[in-house]
Each structure stands twice: as C-alpha cells, then as structure tokens.
Amino acid sequence: VGSDLSVPRCLWTCWLATQMALSPPAGTTYAVLGHIVDAPQLDVVRGLDEPSLVVVSGSGEIESVHRAGAADAAASLEASGVTVIRLGQRDFLVPGFIDCHVHASQWAYMGTGIDRPLMADDGFLAKYAFPAESALNAQTAGEVYRAAIDDMLRNGTTTALVWGSARLDASEEYVKAVVERGGPRSLIGKVSMDRHCPEGYVETTAQSLADTEAFVLRTKAANDALGLPAGSPPLVAPAITPRFLPTCTAELLRGLGALAEKHDCFVQSHLSESCDELAFSSSLFPGFRSDAAAFAAFGLLRRPSLMAHCVHLQPGEAELLLQHGCAMAHCPTSNFFFAKEALPVRQMLQLGVKVGLGTDVAGGYSPAMLVSLRHAVLASKTLQFRRAKGCVFQCGVGAAGALSPQRECPVPSGQPSKRARATAARTEGFGVDFDAAADEATLRDRHNLSHTDGLHLATQAGADALGFGGSLGSFDAGKRFDAVVWAAEGPNVRCYRGGVAEEPSDLLHKLLTNGDDRNIKAVYIGGRRV
C-alpha cells in the first residue's frame, strides 16, 4: 500500500472503530460513561461537573444513572461482562431532540416561500404548500418522506409531531417509512380540510372523516404489530389534524373531535399564527370569542393536544389551553417570517402551559432542532427590546388600548369582524412590555432564554408537551434511552493548543451555538442505534 493511501486507510480504520464502539450488540445491557448532559428544567443543567454513567437494558430502558462514582461503577460493570461505551473528552451524550411541529409533506420546497405572506393568493400556502402536498400519493410520497426521516435523524431528532398531507395513501407512506427505518418516533396526522383549499385537494366532510378514522386504525395497528416493550412510547401513533380553522367547517371539526374522543387520539393544529389567519377565522366563526374557544367547543382542545404558534393570543386563551391540557409548539423560525411576533415562552411555562419547540418545516427553513433552539433564544431577546409606549410589532393593542392601524387585518368580506378586532388584543402580562420605563432586569427576568434553556425546550419540554414526559426527554431511571452523541470537534467547533474556553460547559455552549449534523456521532432510539 502506497503512502498516499495510508492516511485515508488509517482514518477509515479509526472511524470504523469509533462506529463499532458506539454500536453495542442488540438486545444486551450496556452502559455509557462520559459527559451525560440533560436539562430537565429551565435554568437546570446536569452532568457537566463530572463524568456520569447511564446503564441501558436490553429492552432500551434506562436502568440506572450514576452521577457520582461513575468510573468505579463502570469498572464493576465491565468486570461482570457488560459493554461500557466510553465517550471521548470532547463528547457529550444528550437526550434525543423532540420536534413538536414539522410538516414532512412540505420537504420538497424547504428553504423557499418564506418571503411570501401566509394566506395571499400567491402566498406560502397557495403557491407552495398546497401544490407540494397534493402532489404526494402512494407512488411519490415515499421518496419525500424517507428524505425527511433521514434529515431528522441525521440532525438528532428522535421524536416528532408530524403533519402528513390530506391524502390517506400518502400519509400512510410516512408510517411505513418510519417503521422501516426505526425512527424517529412519530405522532403523525393525515391533514383534514373541507373548504377554502384548491380544487382537487379539498376533501368532502364525509370523506375526510372516513379517511381520518381509517388512518387512525391502521396507524395504531402498525405500531401494535411492532411488539414494543410494555410502557414504551409508540414508534408511530395517529394524531387528529384539522389544518386550521379557515379550512375546516364546523361539521368537520365536530366530527374530528368525536373521533379524537372515540379513539383517544392526540390532536394537533395551528392557532393564532398570523394576522390574516385570525381575521379570516373570526369571519368564519363569529359566534366564538376566540379561536381557542372554537377548538374547545368542538372537543379539539383535550388532553393530550397541541397547538402550534399561539403568538397572537387574546386575553384568556392561554388559560383556556391550560384548562384543557393543551400544549403549545414554539416555532421561532417561522414566527419571524409569518407571525411577526415572538411567543413569551418563559411566561407561558410559568403559567403552567406546556411548551415544546418545533422546526415547522417548511415554514421554517431548517430541519435541525439546533437551529430552532438558537432562534428561540434570539426570539426571547426581541421580547426584551425596550419599545416606546404604545408601539407594537404586528397586530396587538398598545398600552392605551387603541387598535394600531397597521395591525388591522382584512377578511374576505372587506371589514374586520368584531371578533377580528378583539383578537388583536394580547394576553395581558404575557406579551410585549409596552412600558418604555421597564428596566432591563425586569424584561430579562420575564423573557430571557439561555442556550441551555433551549436544550430544555428541545428535549424534556417537548416530551412534556407531547405527553411523553415520564418516558422521554432526560436521563432518569425508567425512561427510554433516546439519545444523541455529540462531538465538540472541527471544522465548526475547534480546539487550539493553549486555548481558553475548554471546560465542559464551554464545549457544550459551543455545540449549542455552532454545532450541526457534522457533530452528531450516533443516534439512539429505545436503546438501539439508528
């Protein structure tokens, strides 16, 4: 072998050895030793002070976690014949990321369309979303969904709340692809919509309800056939998915609520995402004081359920979600483009509402939860801007209580309805502080999110929002081992001789701010490497 080939062969050998070391024999107990880091609460990070040891059973359950005396515990396990994976000095084991809002059916145009309004005639939905989704069928959907699944897993997403399309056959292709690949765990919805959609894609009410029930039953059967360990979160599960109020009649919403109750299904939809959406829905459902009230009346705010965005709530809506056990998906990337406002995450969590993090592909342009994490931090900073009294970003009410002219949102009939104007109000105490005299510390305490808070949102908070908080999201005994091995290495996270900022907390922060899929060395779902 010539010298020109020796280095590549050496690199290949080292890479192969690393991959084999990170892949324990299937069905056997093993352990991982190193920086085992999680963020079970806001402002709390575990595992940075010293190495820890997590022991994983052959069924993929975390048997025990040793935060102290990890090296001795590892030596004892190895002496008894248990495989111990030893992470490198610059490696971290973190919980798998949980994406609480992602449209797999929109993967084909991810990265474009975000320069358009959401609901205009040539806007995001009309020009991109509806054509892309309607093009999916049993023959074409597999390729798109396999790409989506590969992208999610490559970026460390181990669980996702997924939107399919309104086509039953296409949505079933996503279920098949996840079962074949072994992940990510997916709550998946066949979209329901029976009005204000393009001809050829809009459903009849009866057909939408029939297809939704068929999808629910088949998806549950697909998961049951896997024979997962008792108490394990599903690999695939159905979610009742009305697109949003403007595309659903009262009859459809009522029927979907009944199906959710009958089959004990998760429910997902969009709520208070943009001004034009709110104005349109208020004209269609004038009898309800808010969009959340309409969902509640049809049985679609339930435990468990989740609404994406929620950035233009009116007084009482957050409390209504809390009352019904409905969580929120914070989608900061797409909110910057379509909502023109930020969700006050810290305040919602303090209220008791569960809030997870979502990429919202393709309203968000990246499938990486790390990107959404960073944007969540930036969004929290925008809520700390000291604005002039009465100044608003998009469609809220200033301190004086007058509707800001730039926030009046036209509805199809021309004039905003009474509820459209009322919808412009923000939940008092849960939005922008309009007092120019508010001091910096007050705004920071009210809204600030750190990057480790972002890690919490992307893991444990997401598990809580999806109803899996007791099984996923952190490293605790009895939970499933869904995890990602991160490496703080180049080219994006570099190490210099004599360099500073090389403590574990520094390296973790570098990964949270500069890391991407190149830093992910391994992904595990239920203890099995995928």
Short mmCIF file of C-alpha atoms in Angstrom, two decimals, residues 58-269:
data_model
loop_
_atom_site.label_atom_id
_atom_site.label_comp_id
_atom_site.label_asym_id
_atom_site.label_seq_id
_atom_site.Cartn_x
_atom_site.Cartn_y
_atom_site.Cartn_z
CA GLY A 58 -31.58 -4.87 26.54
CA SER A 59 -35.12 -3.54 26.02
CA GLY A 60 -33.89 0.06 25.73
CA GLU A 61 -34.90 1.29 29.18
CA ILE A 62 -32.58 3.33 31.38
CA GLU A 63 -31.88 1.00 34.33
CA SER A 64 -29.82 3.43 36.40
CA VAL A 65 -27.87 6.68 36.24
CA HIS A 66 -24.73 7.24 38.31
CA ARG A 67 -23.91 10.93 38.71
CA ALA A 68 -21.20 10.19 41.30
CA GLY A 69 -18.72 7.33 41.37
CA ALA A 70 -19.31 6.70 37.67
CA ALA A 71 -15.81 5.37 36.92
CA ASP A 72 -15.98 2.76 39.69
CA ALA A 73 -19.47 1.72 38.62
CA ALA A 74 -18.24 1.36 35.02
CA ALA A 75 -15.30 -0.78 36.09
CA SER A 76 -17.62 -3.04 38.08
CA LEU A 77 -19.93 -3.47 35.11
CA GLU A 78 -17.06 -4.28 32.76
CA ALA A 79 -15.78 -6.86 35.23
CA SER A 80 -19.18 -8.56 35.05
CA GLY A 81 -19.09 -8.61 31.25
CA VAL A 82 -21.27 -5.61 30.46
CA THR A 83 -20.19 -3.47 27.49
CA VAL A 84 -19.28 0.09 28.52
CA ILE A 85 -19.14 2.77 25.82
CA ARG A 86 -16.56 5.34 26.89
CA LEU A 87 -17.13 8.77 25.38
CA GLY A 88 -14.22 10.99 24.39
CA GLN A 89 -13.15 14.01 26.43
CA ARG A 90 -14.92 16.34 23.98
CA ASP A 91 -18.01 14.15 23.56
CA PHE A 92 -21.44 14.64 25.12
CA LEU A 93 -24.45 12.40 25.44
CA VAL A 94 -27.68 14.45 25.34
CA PRO A 95 -31.34 13.38 25.12
CA GLY A 96 -32.72 13.00 21.62
CA PHE A 97 -34.34 16.13 20.23
CA ILE A 98 -38.14 16.33 20.11
CA ASP A 99 -39.65 18.32 17.22
CA CYS A 100 -43.16 19.38 18.22
CA HIS A 101 -44.24 20.74 14.83
CA VAL A 102 -42.95 19.63 11.44
CA HIS A 103 -44.62 19.24 8.02
CA ALA A 104 -42.95 16.23 6.39
CA SER A 105 -45.21 16.70 3.37
CA GLN A 106 -43.53 20.06 2.65
CA TRP A 107 -39.95 18.75 2.48
CA ALA A 108 -39.67 19.23 -1.27
CA TYR A 109 -39.72 23.04 -1.06
CA MET A 110 -37.98 23.52 2.29
CA GLY A 111 -35.94 26.71 2.17
CA THR A 112 -38.19 28.73 -0.12
CA GLY A 113 -41.53 30.51 0.03
CA ILE A 114 -40.86 32.22 3.35
CA ASP A 115 -40.65 35.63 1.69
CA ARG A 116 -44.40 35.49 0.98
CA PRO A 117 -47.43 36.13 3.21
CA LEU A 118 -49.09 33.04 4.59
CA MET A 119 -52.54 33.31 3.03
CA ALA A 120 -52.35 35.59 -0.02
CA ASP A 121 -53.47 34.35 -3.44
CA ASP A 122 -49.81 33.84 -4.37
CA GLY A 123 -48.68 33.26 -0.79
CA PHE A 124 -46.96 30.45 1.05
CA LEU A 125 -49.96 28.13 1.20
CA ALA A 126 -51.32 28.73 -2.30
CA LYS A 127 -48.05 28.72 -4.23
CA TYR A 128 -46.04 26.14 -2.29
CA ALA A 129 -47.80 24.17 0.47
CA PHE A 130 -50.94 23.05 -1.32
CA PRO A 131 -49.22 22.08 -4.62
CA ALA A 132 -46.43 20.20 -2.83
CA GLU A 133 -48.82 18.29 -0.60
CA SER A 134 -51.34 17.49 -3.32
CA ALA A 135 -48.54 16.03 -5.48
CA LEU A 136 -47.92 13.29 -2.91
CA ASN A 137 -49.50 9.88 -3.40
CA ALA A 138 -48.63 6.25 -2.79
CA GLN A 139 -46.06 6.37 -5.62
CA THR A 140 -44.38 9.72 -4.89
CA ALA A 141 -44.61 10.20 -1.13
CA GLY A 142 -42.12 7.53 -0.11
CA GLU A 143 -39.13 9.34 -1.58
CA VAL A 144 -40.07 12.62 0.12
CA TYR A 145 -40.78 11.03 3.49
CA ARG A 146 -37.61 8.92 3.52
CA ALA A 147 -35.60 12.09 2.90
CA ALA A 148 -37.44 13.84 5.73
CA ILE A 149 -36.79 10.94 8.08
CA ASP A 150 -33.10 10.77 7.17
CA ASP A 151 -32.72 14.53 7.68
CA MET A 152 -34.43 14.44 11.06
CA LEU A 153 -32.37 11.51 12.35
CA ARG A 154 -29.12 12.95 10.99
CA ASN A 155 -29.82 16.12 12.96
CA GLY A 156 -30.56 14.25 16.18
CA THR A 157 -34.38 14.32 16.16
CA THR A 158 -35.65 11.13 17.80
CA THR A 159 -39.32 12.10 18.27
CA ALA A 160 -41.56 14.32 16.14
CA LEU A 161 -45.15 15.53 15.90
CA VAL A 162 -45.55 15.26 12.13
CA TRP A 163 -48.00 16.60 9.57
CA GLY A 164 -48.68 14.44 6.53
CA SER A 165 -50.99 15.59 3.76
CA ALA A 166 -54.73 15.34 3.18
CA ARG A 167 -54.13 12.19 1.10
CA LEU A 168 -54.70 8.98 3.04
CA ASP A 169 -52.40 6.87 0.86
CA ALA A 170 -49.58 9.42 1.00
CA SER A 171 -49.79 9.80 4.79
CA GLU A 172 -49.63 6.01 5.18
CA GLU A 173 -46.33 6.06 3.30
CA TYR A 174 -44.83 8.09 6.15
CA VAL A 175 -45.91 5.44 8.64
CA LYS A 176 -44.32 2.72 6.52
CA ALA A 177 -41.07 4.66 6.17
CA VAL A 178 -40.75 5.22 9.94
CA VAL A 179 -41.39 1.55 10.68
CA GLU A 180 -38.77 0.52 8.14
CA ARG A 181 -36.18 3.00 9.44
CA GLY A 182 -36.89 2.53 13.14
CA GLY A 183 -37.42 6.21 13.83
CA PRO A 184 -37.97 8.92 14.63
CA ARG A 185 -40.83 8.20 16.99
CA SER A 186 -43.72 9.93 15.28
CA LEU A 187 -47.15 11.17 16.13
CA ILE A 188 -48.41 11.59 12.58
CA GLY A 189 -51.54 13.23 11.25
CA LYS A 190 -53.43 12.94 8.00
CA VAL A 191 -54.48 16.55 7.43
CA SER A 192 -58.22 17.31 7.40
CA MET A 193 -59.72 20.23 5.47
CA ASP A 194 -63.03 20.56 3.65
CA ARG A 195 -63.13 24.18 2.42
CA HIS A 196 -61.01 27.09 1.18
CA CYS A 197 -58.47 24.75 -0.43
CA PRO A 198 -57.59 24.21 -4.10
CA GLU A 199 -59.93 22.17 -6.22
CA GLY A 200 -58.60 18.65 -6.44
CA TYR A 201 -57.07 18.80 -2.97
CA VAL A 202 -60.04 19.83 -0.85
CA GLU A 203 -61.91 16.95 0.80
CA THR A 204 -65.59 16.41 1.34
CA THR A 205 -66.53 16.37 5.01
CA ALA A 206 -67.63 12.74 4.92
CA GLN A 207 -64.52 11.58 3.08
CA SER A 208 -62.21 13.48 5.41
CA LEU A 209 -63.76 11.88 8.47
CA ALA A 210 -63.76 8.41 6.93
CA ASP A 211 -60.13 8.67 5.81
CA THR A 212 -59.08 10.07 9.17
CA GLU A 213 -60.63 7.17 11.05
CA ALA A 214 -59.06 4.68 8.64
CA PHE A 215 -55.68 6.32 9.18
CA VAL A 216 -56.10 6.20 12.95
CA LEU A 217 -56.94 2.50 12.96
CA ARG A 218 -54.20 1.49 10.51
CA THR A 219 -51.51 3.52 12.26
CA LYS A 220 -52.39 2.04 15.64
CA ALA A 221 -52.29 -1.43 14.08
CA ALA A 222 -48.86 -0.73 12.58
CA ASN A 223 -47.47 0.20 15.99
CA ASP A 224 -49.13 -2.74 17.72
CA ALA A 225 -47.52 -5.10 15.22
CA LEU A 226 -44.05 -3.99 16.36
CA GLY A 227 -44.44 -5.64 19.76
CA LEU A 228 -42.71 -2.84 21.65
CA PRO A 229 -41.91 -3.35 25.35
CA ALA A 230 -44.76 -2.63 27.74
CA GLY A 231 -44.86 1.02 28.75
CA SER A 232 -42.74 2.15 25.81
CA PRO A 233 -43.82 5.25 23.89
CA PRO A 234 -45.08 4.30 20.43
CA LEU A 235 -42.89 4.34 17.35
CA VAL A 236 -45.88 5.53 15.32
CA ALA A 237 -49.20 6.88 16.58
CA PRO A 238 -52.03 8.81 14.89
CA ALA A 239 -52.86 12.45 15.54
CA ILE A 240 -56.17 14.08 14.60
CA THR A 241 -55.09 17.02 12.41
CA PRO A 242 -57.50 19.76 11.33
CA ARG A 243 -55.29 22.08 9.30
CA PHE A 244 -56.64 25.23 10.94
CA LEU A 245 -59.99 26.92 11.39
CA PRO A 246 -60.15 28.66 7.96
CA THR A 247 -60.05 25.33 6.09
CA CYS A 248 -62.48 23.39 8.29
CA THR A 249 -66.26 23.59 8.56
CA ALA A 250 -67.99 23.26 11.90
CA GLU A 251 -69.30 19.85 10.82
CA LEU A 252 -65.77 18.59 10.14
CA LEU A 253 -64.38 19.98 13.39
CA ARG A 254 -67.22 18.41 15.36
CA GLY A 255 -66.61 15.06 13.69
CA LEU A 256 -62.87 15.22 14.32
CA GLY A 257 -63.48 15.99 17.97
CA ALA A 258 -65.70 12.92 18.20
CA LEU A 259 -63.01 10.76 16.57
CA ALA A 260 -60.38 12.05 18.99
CA GLU A 261 -62.63 11.09 21.89
CA LYS A 262 -63.62 7.72 20.40
CA HIS A 263 -60.05 6.60 19.69
CA ASP A 264 -58.28 8.56 22.46
CA CYS A 265 -56.09 10.36 19.92
CA PHE A 266 -53.67 13.22 20.14
CA VAL A 267 -54.89 16.40 18.41
CA GLN A 268 -52.74 18.98 16.62
CA SER A 269 -53.50 22.16 14.69
#
